[in-house]
Amino acid sequence: MAEAERIIGTPDTPGAGTGPEQRDVHGTDRADGAGRADAAADADAPAVRPRRRRVAVLFAVAAFAYALDLVSKLLVVAKLEHHRPIEIAGDWLKFEAIRNAGAAFGFGEAFTVIFTVIAAAVIVVIARLARKLYSLPWAIALGLLLGGALGNLTDRIFRSPGVFEGAVVDFIAPKHFAVFNLADSAIVCGGILIVLLSFRGLDPDGTVHKD
């Protein structure tokens, strides 16, 4: 009988299982949970780096477009305004300084303040999109839009006749077309790129969808 009881064992008694073995199991569970949390954090860390690189590209493109537009306008005002146009390709392309109170390419001169507000809104939207930006083409497109919007917004704030009503400096004058500037070109190029990316189904977060 004693041998049978030894082989079969005795039933668990209340409070059994509270020994070191159970504490070790619980401690292991807690350690595993902490390990999983650390692993999740480590998995998220590499995903943050590509986004930061894309955001860096966005602001680098924007800074380049803005600087190019700003320098070109300073040169035009200093060297070309109140002077004869400079022919680049005969009558087909000239540099001619004009002040434009409207939107891009001279449209809507009666709505200068509205266009100023729109440009500021575009900048805010781009800044919000940057928080989920993982696509390099989108970073370039948004950078062009941002640089162009900042370029023309600078004119509207700091040039005459007044704050938020300033006239934009335009100087690129193709034949049979409106006069524009480099900021307008950046905005148009960025917009075209966004349309192409949308047709391809590429989202700013890098995902691709098919309708």
PDB file of C-alpha atoms in Angstrom:
ATOM      1  CA  MET A   1       0.000   0.000   0.000  1.00  0.00           C
ATOM      2  CA  ALA A   2       2.758   2.410   0.890  1.00  0.00           C
ATOM      3  CA  GLU A   3       4.456   1.607  -2.412  1.00  0.00           C
ATOM      4  CA  ALA A   4       1.200   2.207  -4.338  1.00  0.00           C
ATOM      5  CA  GLU A   5       0.668   5.564  -2.623  1.00  0.00           C
ATOM      6  CA  ARG A   6       4.203   6.535  -3.464  1.00  0.00           C
ATOM      7  CA  ILE A   7       3.681   5.743  -7.157  1.00  0.00           C
ATOM      8  CA  ILE A   8       0.206   7.300  -7.515  1.00  0.00           C
ATOM      9  CA  GLY A   9       0.950  10.287  -5.290  1.00  0.00           C
ATOM     10  CA  THR A  10      -1.301  12.221  -2.980  1.00  0.00           C
ATOM     11  CA  PRO A  11      -3.939  14.750  -4.006  1.00  0.00           C
ATOM     12  CA  ASP A  12      -2.965  18.392  -4.010  1.00  0.00           C
ATOM     13  CA  THR A  13      -3.709  20.152  -0.773  1.00  0.00           C
ATOM     14  CA  PRO A  14      -5.004  23.742  -0.456  1.00  0.00           C
ATOM     15  CA  GLY A  15      -2.185  26.187  -0.769  1.00  0.00           C
ATOM     16  CA  ALA A  16      -0.091  23.725  -2.746  1.00  0.00           C
ATOM     17  CA  GLY A  17       1.779  25.101  -5.685  1.00  0.00           C
ATOM     18  CA  THR A  18       2.752  28.306  -3.925  1.00  0.00           C
ATOM     19  CA  GLY A  19       6.319  27.235  -3.582  1.00  0.00           C
ATOM     20  CA  PRO A  20       9.329  28.483  -5.386  1.00  0.00           C
ATOM     21  CA  GLU A  21       8.363  26.604  -8.537  1.00  0.00           C
ATOM     22  CA  GLN A  22       5.227  28.706  -9.104  1.00  0.00           C
ATOM     23  CA  ARG A  23       6.972  31.918  -8.242  1.00  0.00           C
ATOM     24  CA  ASP A  24       9.631  31.068 -10.789  1.00  0.00           C
ATOM     25  CA  VAL A  25       6.961  30.441 -13.418  1.00  0.00           C
ATOM     26  CA  HIS A  26       5.277  33.765 -12.723  1.00  0.00           C
ATOM     27  CA  GLY A  27       8.621  35.508 -12.711  1.00  0.00           C
ATOM     28  CA  THR A  28       9.408  33.923 -16.062  1.00  0.00           C
ATOM     29  CA  ASP A  29       6.025  35.059 -17.421  1.00  0.00           C
ATOM     30  CA  ARG A  30       6.697  38.603 -16.323  1.00  0.00           C
ATOM     31  CA  ALA A  31      10.150  38.495 -17.843  1.00  0.00           C
ATOM     32  CA  ASP A  32       8.697  37.153 -21.082  1.00  0.00           C
ATOM     33  CA  GLY A  33       6.151  39.975 -21.125  1.00  0.00           C
ATOM     34  CA  ALA A  34       8.843  42.582 -20.601  1.00  0.00           C
ATOM     35  CA  GLY A  35      10.910  40.913 -23.289  1.00  0.00           C
ATOM     36  CA  ARG A  36       8.047  41.054 -25.747  1.00  0.00           C
ATOM     37  CA  ALA A  37       7.507  44.751 -24.984  1.00  0.00           C
ATOM     38  CA  ASP A  38      11.196  45.440 -25.536  1.00  0.00           C
ATOM     39  CA  ALA A  39      11.107  43.473 -28.776  1.00  0.00           C
ATOM     40  CA  ALA A  40       8.108  45.489 -29.975  1.00  0.00           C
ATOM     41  CA  ALA A  41       9.898  48.737 -29.157  1.00  0.00           C
ATOM     42  CA  ASP A  42      12.985  47.519 -31.000  1.00  0.00           C
ATOM     43  CA  ALA A  43      10.822  46.602 -33.996  1.00  0.00           C
ATOM     44  CA  ASP A  44       9.272  50.067 -34.056  1.00  0.00           C
ATOM     45  CA  ALA A  45      12.623  51.838 -33.855  1.00  0.00           C
ATOM     46  CA  PRO A  46      13.833  50.873 -37.374  1.00  0.00           C
ATOM     47  CA  ALA A  47      10.485  52.035 -38.793  1.00  0.00           C
ATOM     48  CA  VAL A  48      11.036  55.516 -37.346  1.00  0.00           C
ATOM     49  CA  ARG A  49      14.366  56.009 -39.098  1.00  0.00           C
ATOM     50  CA  PRO A  50      13.027  55.736 -42.696  1.00  0.00           C
ATOM     51  CA  ARG A  51      10.290  58.254 -41.857  1.00  0.00           C
ATOM     52  CA  ARG A  52      12.844  60.698 -40.484  1.00  0.00           C
ATOM     53  CA  ARG A  53      14.947  60.310 -43.614  1.00  0.00           C
ATOM     54  CA  ARG A  54      11.923  60.980 -45.821  1.00  0.00           C
ATOM     55  CA  VAL A  55      11.023  64.053 -43.764  1.00  0.00           C
ATOM     56  CA  ALA A  56      14.636  65.226 -44.096  1.00  0.00           C
ATOM     57  CA  VAL A  57      14.363  64.841 -47.879  1.00  0.00           C
ATOM     58  CA  LEU A  58      11.093  66.803 -47.866  1.00  0.00           C
ATOM     59  CA  PHE A  59      12.602  69.756 -46.025  1.00  0.00           C
ATOM     60  CA  ALA A  60      15.840  69.615 -48.025  1.00  0.00           C
ATOM     61  CA  VAL A  61      13.900  69.822 -51.313  1.00  0.00           C
ATOM     62  CA  ALA A  62      11.713  72.583 -49.877  1.00  0.00           C
ATOM     63  CA  ALA A  63      14.746  74.563 -48.689  1.00  0.00           C
ATOM     64  CA  PHE A  64      16.447  74.220 -52.082  1.00  0.00           C
ATOM     65  CA  ALA A  65      13.334  75.289 -54.012  1.00  0.00           C
ATOM     66  CA  TYR A  66      12.716  78.187 -51.622  1.00  0.00           C
ATOM     67  CA  ALA A  67      16.330  79.416 -51.740  1.00  0.00           C
ATOM     68  CA  LEU A  68      16.439  79.202 -55.535  1.00  0.00           C
ATOM     69  CA  ASP A  69      13.199  81.158 -55.839  1.00  0.00           C
ATOM     70  CA  LEU A  70      14.282  83.771 -53.291  1.00  0.00           C
ATOM     71  CA  VAL A  71      17.679  84.375 -54.891  1.00  0.00           C
ATOM     72  CA  SER A  72      16.173  84.583 -58.382  1.00  0.00           C
ATOM     73  CA  LYS A  73      13.631  87.189 -57.249  1.00  0.00           C
ATOM     74  CA  LEU A  74      16.284  89.279 -55.510  1.00  0.00           C
ATOM     75  CA  LEU A  75      18.348  89.296 -58.710  1.00  0.00           C
ATOM     76  CA  VAL A  76      15.317  90.153 -60.845  1.00  0.00           C
ATOM     77  CA  VAL A  77      14.314  93.068 -58.620  1.00  0.00           C
ATOM     78  CA  ALA A  78      17.887  94.377 -58.480  1.00  0.00           C
ATOM     79  CA  LYS A  79      18.924  93.871 -62.114  1.00  0.00           C
ATOM     80  CA  LEU A  80      15.830  93.512 -64.282  1.00  0.00           C
ATOM     81  CA  GLU A  81      12.975  95.535 -62.814  1.00  0.00           C
ATOM     82  CA  HIS A  82      12.417  98.826 -64.676  1.00  0.00           C
ATOM     83  CA  HIS A  83      14.690  97.593 -67.466  1.00  0.00           C
ATOM     84  CA  ARG A  84      14.067  96.129 -70.897  1.00  0.00           C
ATOM     85  CA  PRO A  85      13.280  92.372 -70.995  1.00  0.00           C
ATOM     86  CA  ILE A  86      16.163  90.001 -71.638  1.00  0.00           C
ATOM     87  CA  GLU A  87      15.634  87.675 -74.588  1.00  0.00           C
ATOM     88  CA  ILE A  88      16.690  84.118 -73.808  1.00  0.00           C
ATOM     89  CA  ALA A  89      15.352  82.375 -76.926  1.00  0.00           C
ATOM     90  CA  GLY A  90      14.250  85.189 -79.180  1.00  0.00           C
ATOM     91  CA  ASP A  91      10.542  85.941 -78.823  1.00  0.00           C
ATOM     92  CA  TRP A  92       9.884  82.460 -77.472  1.00  0.00           C
ATOM     93  CA  LEU A  93      11.335  83.026 -74.027  1.00  0.00           C
ATOM     94  CA  LYS A  94      12.213  86.240 -72.214  1.00  0.00           C
ATOM     95  CA  PHE A  95      13.013  87.365 -68.690  1.00  0.00           C
ATOM     96  CA  GLU A  96      10.645  90.240 -67.887  1.00  0.00           C
ATOM     97  CA  ALA A  97      10.053  91.512 -64.338  1.00  0.00           C
ATOM     98  CA  ILE A  98       6.436  92.071 -63.374  1.00  0.00           C
ATOM     99  CA  ARG A  99       4.532  92.274 -60.071  1.00  0.00           C
ATOM    100  CA  ASN A 100       1.620  89.842 -59.835  1.00  0.00           C
ATOM    101  CA  ALA A 101      -1.065  90.356 -57.190  1.00  0.00           C
ATOM    102  CA  GLY A 102      -2.939  87.198 -58.214  1.00  0.00           C
ATOM    103  CA  ALA A 103      -2.307  83.486 -58.055  1.00  0.00           C
ATOM    104  CA  ALA A 104       0.145  81.492 -60.122  1.00  0.00           C
ATOM    105  CA  PHE A 105       0.487  82.653 -63.726  1.00  0.00           C
ATOM    106  CA  GLY A 106      -1.346  85.907 -63.020  1.00  0.00           C
ATOM    107  CA  PHE A 107      -4.837  84.582 -62.366  1.00  0.00           C
ATOM    108  CA  GLY A 108      -7.236  86.074 -59.822  1.00  0.00           C
ATOM    109  CA  GLU A 109      -5.653  89.415 -58.952  1.00  0.00           C
ATOM    110  CA  ALA A 110      -8.732  90.428 -56.959  1.00  0.00           C
ATOM    111  CA  PHE A 111      -8.230  87.607 -54.443  1.00  0.00           C
ATOM    112  CA  THR A 112      -4.728  88.236 -53.137  1.00  0.00           C
ATOM    113  CA  VAL A 113      -5.626  87.727 -49.459  1.00  0.00           C
ATOM    114  CA  ILE A 114      -7.478  84.505 -50.260  1.00  0.00           C
ATOM    115  CA  PHE A 115      -4.473  83.108 -52.121  1.00  0.00           C
ATOM    116  CA  THR A 116      -2.297  84.047 -49.165  1.00  0.00           C
ATOM    117  CA  VAL A 117      -4.535  82.068 -46.816  1.00  0.00           C
ATOM    118  CA  ILE A 118      -4.553  79.115 -49.225  1.00  0.00           C
ATOM    119  CA  ALA A 119      -0.747  79.102 -49.383  1.00  0.00           C
ATOM    120  CA  ALA A 120      -0.549  79.111 -45.589  1.00  0.00           C
ATOM    121  CA  ALA A 121      -3.087  76.263 -45.407  1.00  0.00           C
ATOM    122  CA  VAL A 122      -1.052  74.220 -47.894  1.00  0.00           C
ATOM    123  CA  ILE A 123       2.021  74.590 -45.677  1.00  0.00           C
ATOM    124  CA  VAL A 124       0.079  73.394 -42.613  1.00  0.00           C
ATOM    125  CA  VAL A 125      -1.314  70.370 -44.492  1.00  0.00           C
ATOM    126  CA  ILE A 126       2.141  69.388 -45.732  1.00  0.00           C
ATOM    127  CA  ALA A 127       3.535  69.649 -42.197  1.00  0.00           C
ATOM    128  CA  ARG A 128       0.791  67.310 -40.954  1.00  0.00           C
ATOM    129  CA  LEU A 129       1.394  64.814 -43.768  1.00  0.00           C
ATOM    130  CA  ALA A 130       5.080  64.694 -42.841  1.00  0.00           C
ATOM    131  CA  ARG A 131       4.199  62.795 -39.648  1.00  0.00           C
ATOM    132  CA  LYS A 132       3.274  59.677 -41.662  1.00  0.00           C
ATOM    133  CA  LEU A 133       5.631  60.079 -44.601  1.00  0.00           C
ATOM    134  CA  TYR A 134       7.531  56.962 -45.702  1.00  0.00           C
ATOM    135  CA  SER A 135       7.569  57.427 -49.504  1.00  0.00           C
ATOM    136  CA  LEU A 136      10.572  59.082 -51.160  1.00  0.00           C
ATOM    137  CA  PRO A 137       8.643  60.272 -54.276  1.00  0.00           C
ATOM    138  CA  TRP A 138       6.015  61.802 -52.016  1.00  0.00           C
ATOM    139  CA  ALA A 139       8.739  63.495 -49.990  1.00  0.00           C
ATOM    140  CA  ILE A 140      10.096  65.100 -53.160  1.00  0.00           C
ATOM    141  CA  ALA A 141       6.642  66.143 -54.378  1.00  0.00           C
ATOM    142  CA  LEU A 142       5.636  67.651 -51.044  1.00  0.00           C
ATOM    143  CA  GLY A 143       9.018  69.363 -50.769  1.00  0.00           C
ATOM    144  CA  LEU A 144       8.465  71.070 -54.118  1.00  0.00           C
ATOM    145  CA  LEU A 145       4.998  72.179 -53.047  1.00  0.00           C
ATOM    146  CA  LEU A 146       6.270  73.440 -49.714  1.00  0.00           C
ATOM    147  CA  GLY A 147       9.189  75.351 -51.196  1.00  0.00           C
ATOM    148  CA  GLY A 148       7.006  76.957 -53.859  1.00  0.00           C
ATOM    149  CA  ALA A 149       4.273  77.893 -51.403  1.00  0.00           C
ATOM    150  CA  LEU A 150       6.814  79.427 -49.029  1.00  0.00           C
ATOM    151  CA  GLY A 151       8.422  81.370 -51.879  1.00  0.00           C
ATOM    152  CA  ASN A 152       5.226  83.065 -53.000  1.00  0.00           C
ATOM    153  CA  LEU A 153       3.971  83.463 -49.419  1.00  0.00           C
ATOM    154  CA  THR A 154       7.149  85.386 -48.579  1.00  0.00           C
ATOM    155  CA  ASP A 155       6.347  87.839 -51.362  1.00  0.00           C
ATOM    156  CA  ARG A 156       2.761  88.247 -50.196  1.00  0.00           C
ATOM    157  CA  ILE A 157       3.857  89.002 -46.645  1.00  0.00           C
ATOM    158  CA  PHE A 158       6.881  91.257 -47.199  1.00  0.00           C
ATOM    159  CA  ARG A 159       6.391  93.006 -50.536  1.00  0.00           C
ATOM    160  CA  SER A 160       4.267  96.033 -51.331  1.00  0.00           C
ATOM    161  CA  PRO A 161       1.499  97.111 -51.179  1.00  0.00           C
ATOM    162  CA  GLY A 162       1.150  95.527 -47.726  1.00  0.00           C
ATOM    163  CA  VAL A 163       1.201  92.473 -45.492  1.00  0.00           C
ATOM    164  CA  PHE A 164      -0.815  89.557 -46.954  1.00  0.00           C
ATOM    165  CA  GLU A 165      -1.494  91.695 -50.037  1.00  0.00           C
ATOM    166  CA  GLY A 166       2.001  91.820 -51.504  1.00  0.00           C
ATOM    167  CA  ALA A 167       2.546  91.318 -55.214  1.00  0.00           C
ATOM    168  CA  VAL A 168       4.601  88.292 -56.257  1.00  0.00           C
ATOM    169  CA  VAL A 169       7.648  88.846 -58.470  1.00  0.00           C
ATOM    170  CA  ASP A 170       7.289  86.996 -61.790  1.00  0.00           C
ATOM    171  CA  PHE A 171       9.874  87.051 -64.557  1.00  0.00           C
ATOM    172  CA  ILE A 172       9.796  83.931 -66.790  1.00  0.00           C
ATOM    173  CA  ALA A 173       7.835  84.964 -69.875  1.00  0.00           C
ATOM    174  CA  PRO A 174       7.286  82.303 -72.570  1.00  0.00           C
ATOM    175  CA  LYS A 175       5.616  83.392 -75.785  1.00  0.00           C
ATOM    176  CA  HIS A 176       1.795  83.143 -75.703  1.00  0.00           C
ATOM    177  CA  PHE A 177       1.833  82.155 -72.035  1.00  0.00           C
ATOM    178  CA  ALA A 178       1.514  83.806 -68.643  1.00  0.00           C
ATOM    179  CA  VAL A 179       4.573  85.160 -66.833  1.00  0.00           C
ATOM    180  CA  PHE A 180       5.603  83.038 -63.829  1.00  0.00           C
ATOM    181  CA  ASN A 181       8.462  82.393 -61.411  1.00  0.00           C
ATOM    182  CA  LEU A 182      10.428  79.451 -59.999  1.00  0.00           C
ATOM    183  CA  ALA A 183       8.023  79.046 -57.066  1.00  0.00           C
ATOM    184  CA  ASP A 184       5.159  78.564 -59.528  1.00  0.00           C
ATOM    185  CA  SER A 185       7.272  75.991 -61.393  1.00  0.00           C
ATOM    186  CA  ALA A 186       7.995  74.087 -58.173  1.00  0.00           C
ATOM    187  CA  ILE A 187       4.297  74.050 -57.263  1.00  0.00           C
ATOM    188  CA  VAL A 188       3.279  72.779 -60.706  1.00  0.00           C
ATOM    189  CA  CYS A 189       5.999  70.102 -60.774  1.00  0.00           C
ATOM    190  CA  GLY A 190       5.060  68.947 -57.274  1.00  0.00           C
ATOM    191  CA  GLY A 191       1.375  68.839 -58.220  1.00  0.00           C
ATOM    192  CA  ILE A 192       2.049  66.814 -61.375  1.00  0.00           C
ATOM    193  CA  LEU A 193       4.165  64.354 -59.403  1.00  0.00           C
ATOM    194  CA  ILE A 194       1.407  63.942 -56.816  1.00  0.00           C
ATOM    195  CA  VAL A 195      -1.125  63.215 -59.573  1.00  0.00           C
ATOM    196  CA  LEU A 196       1.181  60.578 -61.078  1.00  0.00           C
ATOM    197  CA  LEU A 197       1.765  58.967 -57.687  1.00  0.00           C
ATOM    198  CA  SER A 198      -1.974  58.915 -57.029  1.00  0.00           C
ATOM    199  CA  PHE A 199      -2.626  57.225 -60.374  1.00  0.00           C
ATOM    200  CA  ARG A 200      -0.048  54.589 -59.451  1.00  0.00           C
ATOM    201  CA  GLY A 201      -1.790  54.044 -56.133  1.00  0.00           C
ATOM    202  CA  LEU A 202       1.179  55.071 -53.989  1.00  0.00           C
ATOM    203  CA  ASP A 203       0.227  56.712 -50.688  1.00  0.00           C
ATOM    204  CA  PRO A 204       2.442  59.027 -48.605  1.00  0.00           C
ATOM    205  CA  ASP A 205       2.905  56.268 -46.004  1.00  0.00           C
ATOM    206  CA  GLY A 206       4.494  54.043 -48.657  1.00  0.00           C
ATOM    207  CA  THR A 207       1.588  51.666 -49.108  1.00  0.00           C
ATOM    208  CA  VAL A 208       0.303  50.817 -52.575  1.00  0.00           C
ATOM    209  CA  HIS A 209      -3.392  50.331 -53.222  1.00  0.00           C
ATOM    210  CA  LYS A 210      -5.227  49.276 -56.364  1.00  0.00           C
ATOM    211  CA  ASP A 211      -8.739  50.467 -57.071  1.00  0.00           C
TER     212      ASP A 211
END
